[in-house]
Coordinates of C-alpha atoms and ligand atoms in Angstrom, one line a residue:
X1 CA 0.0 0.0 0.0
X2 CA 1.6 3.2 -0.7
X3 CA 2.5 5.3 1.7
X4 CA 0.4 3.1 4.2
X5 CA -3.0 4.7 2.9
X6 CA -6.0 2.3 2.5
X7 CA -6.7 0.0 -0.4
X8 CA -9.6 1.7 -2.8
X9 CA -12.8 -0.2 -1.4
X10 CA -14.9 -0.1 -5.0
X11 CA -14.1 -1.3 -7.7
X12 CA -15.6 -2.4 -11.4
X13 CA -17.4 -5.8 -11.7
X14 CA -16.0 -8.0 -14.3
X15 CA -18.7 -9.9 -15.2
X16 CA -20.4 -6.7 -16.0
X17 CA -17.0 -5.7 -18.5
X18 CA -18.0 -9.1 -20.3
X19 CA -21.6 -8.5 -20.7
X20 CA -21.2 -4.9 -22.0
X21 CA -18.7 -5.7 -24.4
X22 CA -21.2 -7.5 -26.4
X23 CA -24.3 -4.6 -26.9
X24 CA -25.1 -3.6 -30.2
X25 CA -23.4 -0.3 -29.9
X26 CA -20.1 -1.5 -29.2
X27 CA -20.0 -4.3 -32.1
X28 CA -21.3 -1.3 -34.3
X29 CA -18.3 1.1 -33.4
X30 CA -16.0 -1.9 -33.8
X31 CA -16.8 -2.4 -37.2
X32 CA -17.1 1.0 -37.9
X33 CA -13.5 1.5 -36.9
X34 CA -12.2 -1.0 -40.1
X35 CA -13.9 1.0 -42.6
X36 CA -11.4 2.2 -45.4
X37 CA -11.1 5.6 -45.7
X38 CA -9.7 5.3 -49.3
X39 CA -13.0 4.5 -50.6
X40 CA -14.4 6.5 -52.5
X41 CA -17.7 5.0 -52.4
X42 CA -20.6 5.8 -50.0
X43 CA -20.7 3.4 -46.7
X44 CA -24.0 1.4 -47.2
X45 CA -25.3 0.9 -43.3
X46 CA -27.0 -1.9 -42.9
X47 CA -26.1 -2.1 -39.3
X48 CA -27.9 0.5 -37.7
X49 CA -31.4 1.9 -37.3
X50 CA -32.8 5.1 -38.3
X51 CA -32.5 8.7 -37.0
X52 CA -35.2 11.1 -36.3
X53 CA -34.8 15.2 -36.3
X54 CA -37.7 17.2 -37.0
X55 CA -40.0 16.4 -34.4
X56 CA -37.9 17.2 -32.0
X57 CA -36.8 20.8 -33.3
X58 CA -40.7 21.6 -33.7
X59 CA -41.3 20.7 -30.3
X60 CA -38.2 22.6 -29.1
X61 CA -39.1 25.9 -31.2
X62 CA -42.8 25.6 -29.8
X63 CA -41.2 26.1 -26.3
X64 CA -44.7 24.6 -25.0
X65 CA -42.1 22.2 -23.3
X66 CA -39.7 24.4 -21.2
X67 CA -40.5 23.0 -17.9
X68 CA -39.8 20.4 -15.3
X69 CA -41.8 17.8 -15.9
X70 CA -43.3 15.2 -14.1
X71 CA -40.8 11.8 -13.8
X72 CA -43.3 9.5 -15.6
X73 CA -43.9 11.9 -18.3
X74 CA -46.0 14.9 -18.9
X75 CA -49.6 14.2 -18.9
X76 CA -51.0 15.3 -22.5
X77 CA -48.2 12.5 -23.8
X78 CA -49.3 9.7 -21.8
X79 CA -52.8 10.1 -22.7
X80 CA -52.0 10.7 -26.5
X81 CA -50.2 7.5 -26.0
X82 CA -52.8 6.0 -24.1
X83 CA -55.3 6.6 -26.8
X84 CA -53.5 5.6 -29.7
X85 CA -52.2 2.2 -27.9
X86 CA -55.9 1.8 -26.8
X87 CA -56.9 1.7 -30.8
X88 CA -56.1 -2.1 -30.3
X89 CA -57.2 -3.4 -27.1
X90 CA -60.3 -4.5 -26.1
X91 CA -60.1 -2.5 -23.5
X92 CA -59.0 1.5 -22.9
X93 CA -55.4 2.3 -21.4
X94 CA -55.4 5.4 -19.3
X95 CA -52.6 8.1 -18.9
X96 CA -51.7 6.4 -14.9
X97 CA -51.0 3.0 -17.0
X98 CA -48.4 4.9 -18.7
X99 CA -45.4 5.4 -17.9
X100 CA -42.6 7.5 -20.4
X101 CA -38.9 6.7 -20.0
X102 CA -35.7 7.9 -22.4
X103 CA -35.9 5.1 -24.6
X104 CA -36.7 1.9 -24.5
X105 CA -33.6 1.4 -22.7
X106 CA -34.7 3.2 -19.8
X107 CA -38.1 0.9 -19.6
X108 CA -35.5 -1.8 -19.5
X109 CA -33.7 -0.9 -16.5
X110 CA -36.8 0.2 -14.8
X111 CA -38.4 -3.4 -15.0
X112 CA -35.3 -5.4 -14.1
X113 CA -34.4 -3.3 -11.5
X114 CA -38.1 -4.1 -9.7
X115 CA -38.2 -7.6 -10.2
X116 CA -34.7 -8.0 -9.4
X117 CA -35.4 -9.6 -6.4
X118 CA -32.9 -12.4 -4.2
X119 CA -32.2 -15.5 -6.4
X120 CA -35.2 -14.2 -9.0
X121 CA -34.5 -15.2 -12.7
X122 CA -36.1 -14.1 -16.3
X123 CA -36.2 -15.9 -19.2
X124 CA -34.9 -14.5 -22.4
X125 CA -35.3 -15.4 -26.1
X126 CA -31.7 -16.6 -28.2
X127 CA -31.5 -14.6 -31.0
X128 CA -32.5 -11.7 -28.6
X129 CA -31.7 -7.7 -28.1
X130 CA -28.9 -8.1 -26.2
X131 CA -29.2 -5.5 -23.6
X132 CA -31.3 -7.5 -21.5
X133 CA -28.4 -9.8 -20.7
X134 CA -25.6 -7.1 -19.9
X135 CA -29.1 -4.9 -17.6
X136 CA -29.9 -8.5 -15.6
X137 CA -26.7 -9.0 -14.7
X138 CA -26.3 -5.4 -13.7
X139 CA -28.9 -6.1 -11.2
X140 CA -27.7 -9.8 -10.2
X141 CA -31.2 -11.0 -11.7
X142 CA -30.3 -14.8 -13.4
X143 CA -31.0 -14.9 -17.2
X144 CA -32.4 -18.2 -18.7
X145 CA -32.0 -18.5 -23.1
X146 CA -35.2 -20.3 -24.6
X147 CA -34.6 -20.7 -28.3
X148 CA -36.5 -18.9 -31.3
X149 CA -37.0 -21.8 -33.9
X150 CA -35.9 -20.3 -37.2
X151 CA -37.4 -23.4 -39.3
X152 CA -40.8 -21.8 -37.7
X153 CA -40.8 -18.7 -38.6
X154 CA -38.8 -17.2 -35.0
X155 CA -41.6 -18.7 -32.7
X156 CA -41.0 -18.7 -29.2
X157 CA -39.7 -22.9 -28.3
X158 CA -42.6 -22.5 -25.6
X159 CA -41.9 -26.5 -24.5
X160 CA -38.4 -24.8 -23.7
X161 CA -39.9 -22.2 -21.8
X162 CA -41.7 -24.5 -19.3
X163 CA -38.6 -26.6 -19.2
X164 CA -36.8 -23.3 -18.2
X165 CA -38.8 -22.0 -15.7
X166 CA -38.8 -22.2 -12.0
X167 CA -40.2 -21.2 -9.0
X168 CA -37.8 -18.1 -8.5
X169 CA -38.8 -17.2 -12.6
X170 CA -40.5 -14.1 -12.6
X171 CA -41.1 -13.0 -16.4
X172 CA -40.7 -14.1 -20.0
X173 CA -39.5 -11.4 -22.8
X174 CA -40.9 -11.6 -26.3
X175 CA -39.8 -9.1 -29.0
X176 CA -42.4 -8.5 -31.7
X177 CA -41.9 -7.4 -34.4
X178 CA -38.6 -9.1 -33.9
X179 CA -35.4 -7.6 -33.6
X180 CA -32.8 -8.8 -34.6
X181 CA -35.0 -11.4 -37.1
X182 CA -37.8 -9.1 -38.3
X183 CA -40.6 -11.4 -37.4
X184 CA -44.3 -10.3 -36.5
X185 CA -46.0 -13.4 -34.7
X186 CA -49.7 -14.6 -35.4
X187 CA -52.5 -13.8 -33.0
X188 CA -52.5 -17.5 -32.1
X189 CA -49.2 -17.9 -31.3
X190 CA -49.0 -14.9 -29.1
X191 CA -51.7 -16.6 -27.3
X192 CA -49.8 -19.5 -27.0
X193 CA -47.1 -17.4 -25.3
X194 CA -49.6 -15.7 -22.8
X195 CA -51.3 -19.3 -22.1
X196 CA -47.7 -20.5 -21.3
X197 CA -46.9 -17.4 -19.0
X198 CA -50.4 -18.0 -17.4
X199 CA -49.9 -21.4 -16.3
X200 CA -45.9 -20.6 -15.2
X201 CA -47.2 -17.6 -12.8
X202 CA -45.0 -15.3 -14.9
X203 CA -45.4 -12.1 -16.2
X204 CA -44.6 -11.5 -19.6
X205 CA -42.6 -8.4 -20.8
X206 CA -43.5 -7.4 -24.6
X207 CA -41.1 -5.7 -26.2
X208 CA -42.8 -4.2 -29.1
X209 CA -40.4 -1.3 -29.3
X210 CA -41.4 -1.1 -33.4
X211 CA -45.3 -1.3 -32.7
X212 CA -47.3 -1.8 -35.3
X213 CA -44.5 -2.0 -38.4
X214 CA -45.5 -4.6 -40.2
X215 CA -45.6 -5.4 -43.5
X216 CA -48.0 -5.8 -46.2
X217 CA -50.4 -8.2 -45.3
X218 CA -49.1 -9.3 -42.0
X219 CA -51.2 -8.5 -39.3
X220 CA -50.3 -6.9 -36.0
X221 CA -51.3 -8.6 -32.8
X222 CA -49.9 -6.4 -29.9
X223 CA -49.4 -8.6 -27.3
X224 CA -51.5 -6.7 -25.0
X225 CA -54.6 -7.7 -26.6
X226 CA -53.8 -10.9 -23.8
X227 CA -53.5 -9.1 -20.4
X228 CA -56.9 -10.9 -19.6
X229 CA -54.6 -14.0 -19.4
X230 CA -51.5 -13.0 -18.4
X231 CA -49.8 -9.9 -17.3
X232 CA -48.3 -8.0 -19.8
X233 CA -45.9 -4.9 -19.7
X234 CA -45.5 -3.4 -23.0
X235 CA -42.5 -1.6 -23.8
X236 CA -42.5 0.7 -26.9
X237 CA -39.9 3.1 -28.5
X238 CA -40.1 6.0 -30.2
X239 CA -36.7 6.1 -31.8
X240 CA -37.5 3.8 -34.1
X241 CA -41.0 4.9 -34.8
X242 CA -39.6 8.4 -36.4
X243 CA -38.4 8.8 -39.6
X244 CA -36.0 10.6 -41.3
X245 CA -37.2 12.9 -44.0
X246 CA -38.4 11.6 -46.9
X247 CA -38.0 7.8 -45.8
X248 CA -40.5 5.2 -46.8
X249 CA -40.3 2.0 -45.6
X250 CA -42.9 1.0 -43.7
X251 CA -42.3 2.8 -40.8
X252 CA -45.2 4.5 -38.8
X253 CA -44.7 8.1 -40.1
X254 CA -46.2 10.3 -37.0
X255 CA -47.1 13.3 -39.3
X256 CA -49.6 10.9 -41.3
X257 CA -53.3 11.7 -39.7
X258 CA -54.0 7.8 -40.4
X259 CA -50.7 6.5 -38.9
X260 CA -50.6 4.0 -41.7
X261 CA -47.7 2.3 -42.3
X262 CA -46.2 2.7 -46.6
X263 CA -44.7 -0.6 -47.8
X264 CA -42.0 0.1 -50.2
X265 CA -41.0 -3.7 -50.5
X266 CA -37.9 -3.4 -48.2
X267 CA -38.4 -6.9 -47.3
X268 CA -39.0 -7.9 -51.0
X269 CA -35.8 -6.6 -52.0
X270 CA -34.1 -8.3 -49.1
X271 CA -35.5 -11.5 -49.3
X272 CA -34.8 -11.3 -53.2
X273 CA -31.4 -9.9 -53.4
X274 CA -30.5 -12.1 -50.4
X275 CA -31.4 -15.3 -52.3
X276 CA -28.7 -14.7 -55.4
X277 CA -25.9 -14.6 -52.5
X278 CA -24.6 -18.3 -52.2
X279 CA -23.1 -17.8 -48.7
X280 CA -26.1 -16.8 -47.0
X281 CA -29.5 -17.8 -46.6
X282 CA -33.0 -16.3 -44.8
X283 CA -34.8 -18.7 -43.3
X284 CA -38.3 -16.3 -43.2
X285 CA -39.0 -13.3 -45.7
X286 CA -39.1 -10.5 -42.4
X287 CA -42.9 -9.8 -41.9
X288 CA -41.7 -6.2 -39.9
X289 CA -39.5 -4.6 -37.7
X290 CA -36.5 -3.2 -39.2
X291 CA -34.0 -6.6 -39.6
X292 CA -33.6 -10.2 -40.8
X293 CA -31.5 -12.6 -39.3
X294 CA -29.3 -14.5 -42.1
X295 CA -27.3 -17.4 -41.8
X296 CA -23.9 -17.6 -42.9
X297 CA -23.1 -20.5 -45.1
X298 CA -18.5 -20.5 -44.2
X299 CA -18.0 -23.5 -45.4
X300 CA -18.9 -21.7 -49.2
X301 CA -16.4 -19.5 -48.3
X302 CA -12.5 -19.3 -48.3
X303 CA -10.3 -18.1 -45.5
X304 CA -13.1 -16.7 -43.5
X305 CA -13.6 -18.4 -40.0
X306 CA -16.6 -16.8 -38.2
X307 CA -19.2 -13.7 -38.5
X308 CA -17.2 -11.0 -37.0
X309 CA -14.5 -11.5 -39.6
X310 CA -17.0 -11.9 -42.3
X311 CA -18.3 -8.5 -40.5
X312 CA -14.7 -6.6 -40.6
X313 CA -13.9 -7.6 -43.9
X314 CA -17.2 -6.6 -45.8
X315 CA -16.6 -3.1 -43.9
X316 CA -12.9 -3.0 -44.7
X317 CA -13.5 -4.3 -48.5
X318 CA -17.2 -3.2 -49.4
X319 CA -18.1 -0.2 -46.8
X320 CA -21.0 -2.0 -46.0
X321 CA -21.9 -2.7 -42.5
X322 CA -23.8 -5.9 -41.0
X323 CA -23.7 -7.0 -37.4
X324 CA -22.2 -10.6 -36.7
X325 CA -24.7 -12.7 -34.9
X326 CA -22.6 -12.9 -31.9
X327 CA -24.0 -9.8 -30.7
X328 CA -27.1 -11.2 -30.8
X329 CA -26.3 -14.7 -29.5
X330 CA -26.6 -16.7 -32.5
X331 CA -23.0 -17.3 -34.0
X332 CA -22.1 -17.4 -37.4
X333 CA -25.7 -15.5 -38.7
X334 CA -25.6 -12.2 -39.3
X335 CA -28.4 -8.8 -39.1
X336 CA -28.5 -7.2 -41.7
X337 CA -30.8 -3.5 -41.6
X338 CA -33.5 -3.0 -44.5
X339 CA -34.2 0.3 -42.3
X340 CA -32.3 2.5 -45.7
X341 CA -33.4 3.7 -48.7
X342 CA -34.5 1.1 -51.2
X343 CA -31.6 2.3 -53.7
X344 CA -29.2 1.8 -50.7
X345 CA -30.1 -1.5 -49.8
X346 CA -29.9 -2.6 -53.3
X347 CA -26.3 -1.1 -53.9
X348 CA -25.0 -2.9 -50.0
X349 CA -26.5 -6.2 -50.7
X350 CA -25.6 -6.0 -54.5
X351 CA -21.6 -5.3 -52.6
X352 CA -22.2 -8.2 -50.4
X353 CA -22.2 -10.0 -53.4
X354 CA -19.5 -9.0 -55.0
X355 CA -17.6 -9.8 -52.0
X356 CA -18.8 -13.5 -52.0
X357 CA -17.4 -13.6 -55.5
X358 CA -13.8 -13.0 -54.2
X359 CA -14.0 -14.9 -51.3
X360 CA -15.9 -17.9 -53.0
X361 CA -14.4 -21.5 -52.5
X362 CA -13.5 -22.5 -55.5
Ligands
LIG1 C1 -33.8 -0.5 -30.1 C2 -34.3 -1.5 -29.1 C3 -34.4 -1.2 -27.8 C4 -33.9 0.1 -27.2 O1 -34.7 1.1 -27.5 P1 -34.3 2.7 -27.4 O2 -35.6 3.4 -27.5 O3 -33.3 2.9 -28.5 O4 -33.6 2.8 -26.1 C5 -35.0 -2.1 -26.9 N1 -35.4 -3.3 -27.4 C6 -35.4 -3.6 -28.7 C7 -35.9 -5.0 -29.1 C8 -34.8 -2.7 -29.6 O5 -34.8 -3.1 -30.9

């Protein structure tokens, strides 16, 4: 000890360093630093989601806002909120069952910090958002993986659910639309889930952070059409419900009086352009959300051992950005964002196949 003075009582937890490492930010940045500055050719982001600005400068210049608010939100937005979410329930949400946090992120840490209790554990889906994991740990809450069964369209393994659960489990997350696999789950199986939940005791956490994007003809069950069954928190974002200007993808634009969603065939093109690349196939054309998950095929490939290289070379090569599925906990899949303009996602998956060309096993 030097000079005889104390050791430093705190210090960081490691097991928290390991979960963090793997969130989709970091993976992002990491990739982002082996991008080739010599290239003269637009990076093609299919890694990220979208960005939102004018809202939030109209509602700054409108100074309506400049005040300290209340800490679960000011009240005209959790009854606007309120009656929009209640457009699907069969029965009406009031402003108190509300509650506005920064982000979805925020909802996050709220939830696992209350059921955090002594020797409590949750059960979270594999592929999955992976801030869950690094947030439960932060709390010492236990997390359990059930599998999504990509041969059936993402559904939740609910046999692997009940074989999961305990009598310290307090809740069961569910992510639809899907992120990272762009999924939108039938009325019937979300039943299923709440069914499941019902006879467990649990509580089931819905992330719907998209709401309502889906697709064409896929229809959008929010999962709190069940809270007769089971209890169901829903968490929502509004990040990724804004658009950037002129974008139209099939996200909820909040200026349209309908709130309809515009289908530009994002998932067509994926699902299309995706099938003339050898090294990687989708197991489900994405019904929403903003992502498909995609599996990697190495063994068509030469010199290229697992996702995050494949991942680090497309950027370094191709200036196209995809997340490995590591950071998502699926290995050797990857995410790739339709959330761009169509021409954009066009020119990064028409690069992703030239790069398959070089690196083809011949
Ligand atoms: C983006 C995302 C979040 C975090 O939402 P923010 O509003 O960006 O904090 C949470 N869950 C899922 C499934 C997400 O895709």
């Amino acid at each position: 000890m030097e000079n005889g003075a104390p050791a430093w009582k705190f210090r960081g937890d490691e097991g928290l360093f390991a979960a963090s490492d793997i969130t989709v930010r970091s993976i992002l940045y990491q990739l982002m630093a082996n991008l080739d500055a010599g290239d003269g050719r637009a990076m093609v982001p299919l890694g990220h989601g979208p960005a939102a600005e004018d809202a939030v400068v109209d509602a700054l210049r409108s100074a309506k806002f400049n005040c300290y608010g209340p800490t679960v939100g000011i009240l005209p937005a959790r009854r606007a909120i309120a009656d929009y979410l209640s457009r699907d329930l069969p029965y009406k949400l009031s402003p108190d069952d509300v509650h506005l946090t920064v982000g979805c992120t925020q909802a996050i840490e709220a939830i696992l910090t209350v059921l955090a209790r002594p020797g409590a554990n949750i059960l979270l889906p594999r592929p999955g958002y992976p801030y869950y994991d690094a947030r439960a740990k932060h709390s010492h809450l236990e997390t359990r993986s059930f599998d999504l069964l990509p041969d059936k369209g993402w559904e939740v393994d609910l046999k692997g659910v009940e074989d999961l659960a305990d009598e310290s489990t307090v809740a069961v997350v569910i992510n639809n639309p899907g992120n990272p696999y762009g999924n939108v789950y039938s009325y019937q199986h979300l039943k299923k889930v709440a069914e499941t939940a019902r006879k467990l005791g649990i509580m089931v956490i819905a992330d719907e952070v998209y709401g309502h994007l889906a697709f064409g003809d896929t229809p959008f069950v929010p999962m709190g059409v069940f809270g007769s069954i089971a209890p169901v928190l829903t968490l929502g974002s509004i990040s990724k419900r804004w658009i950037a200007p002129g974008w139209r993808l099939g996200w909820l634009v909040t200026n349209d009086p309908n709130g309809f969603l515009k289908d530009t065939g994002a998932a067509d093109i994926c699902s299309g352009k995706i099938q003339e690349i050898p090294c990687i196939t989708c197991p489900k054309k994405p019904g929403g959300g903003m992502s498909v998950m995609v599996k990697l095929n190495l063994s068509s490939l030469e010199g290229i051992k697992d996702d995050m290289e494949f991942c680090i070379k497309l950027a370094k090569e191709e200036s196209v950005i995809v997340l490995p599925g590591i950071g998502f906990g699926m290995k050797n899949w990857l995410r790739v964002t339709f959330a761009v303009e169509p021409f954009s996602l066009q020119d990064g998956l028409g690069r992703i196949k030239a790069f398959y060309e070089r690196h083809a096993k011949r």
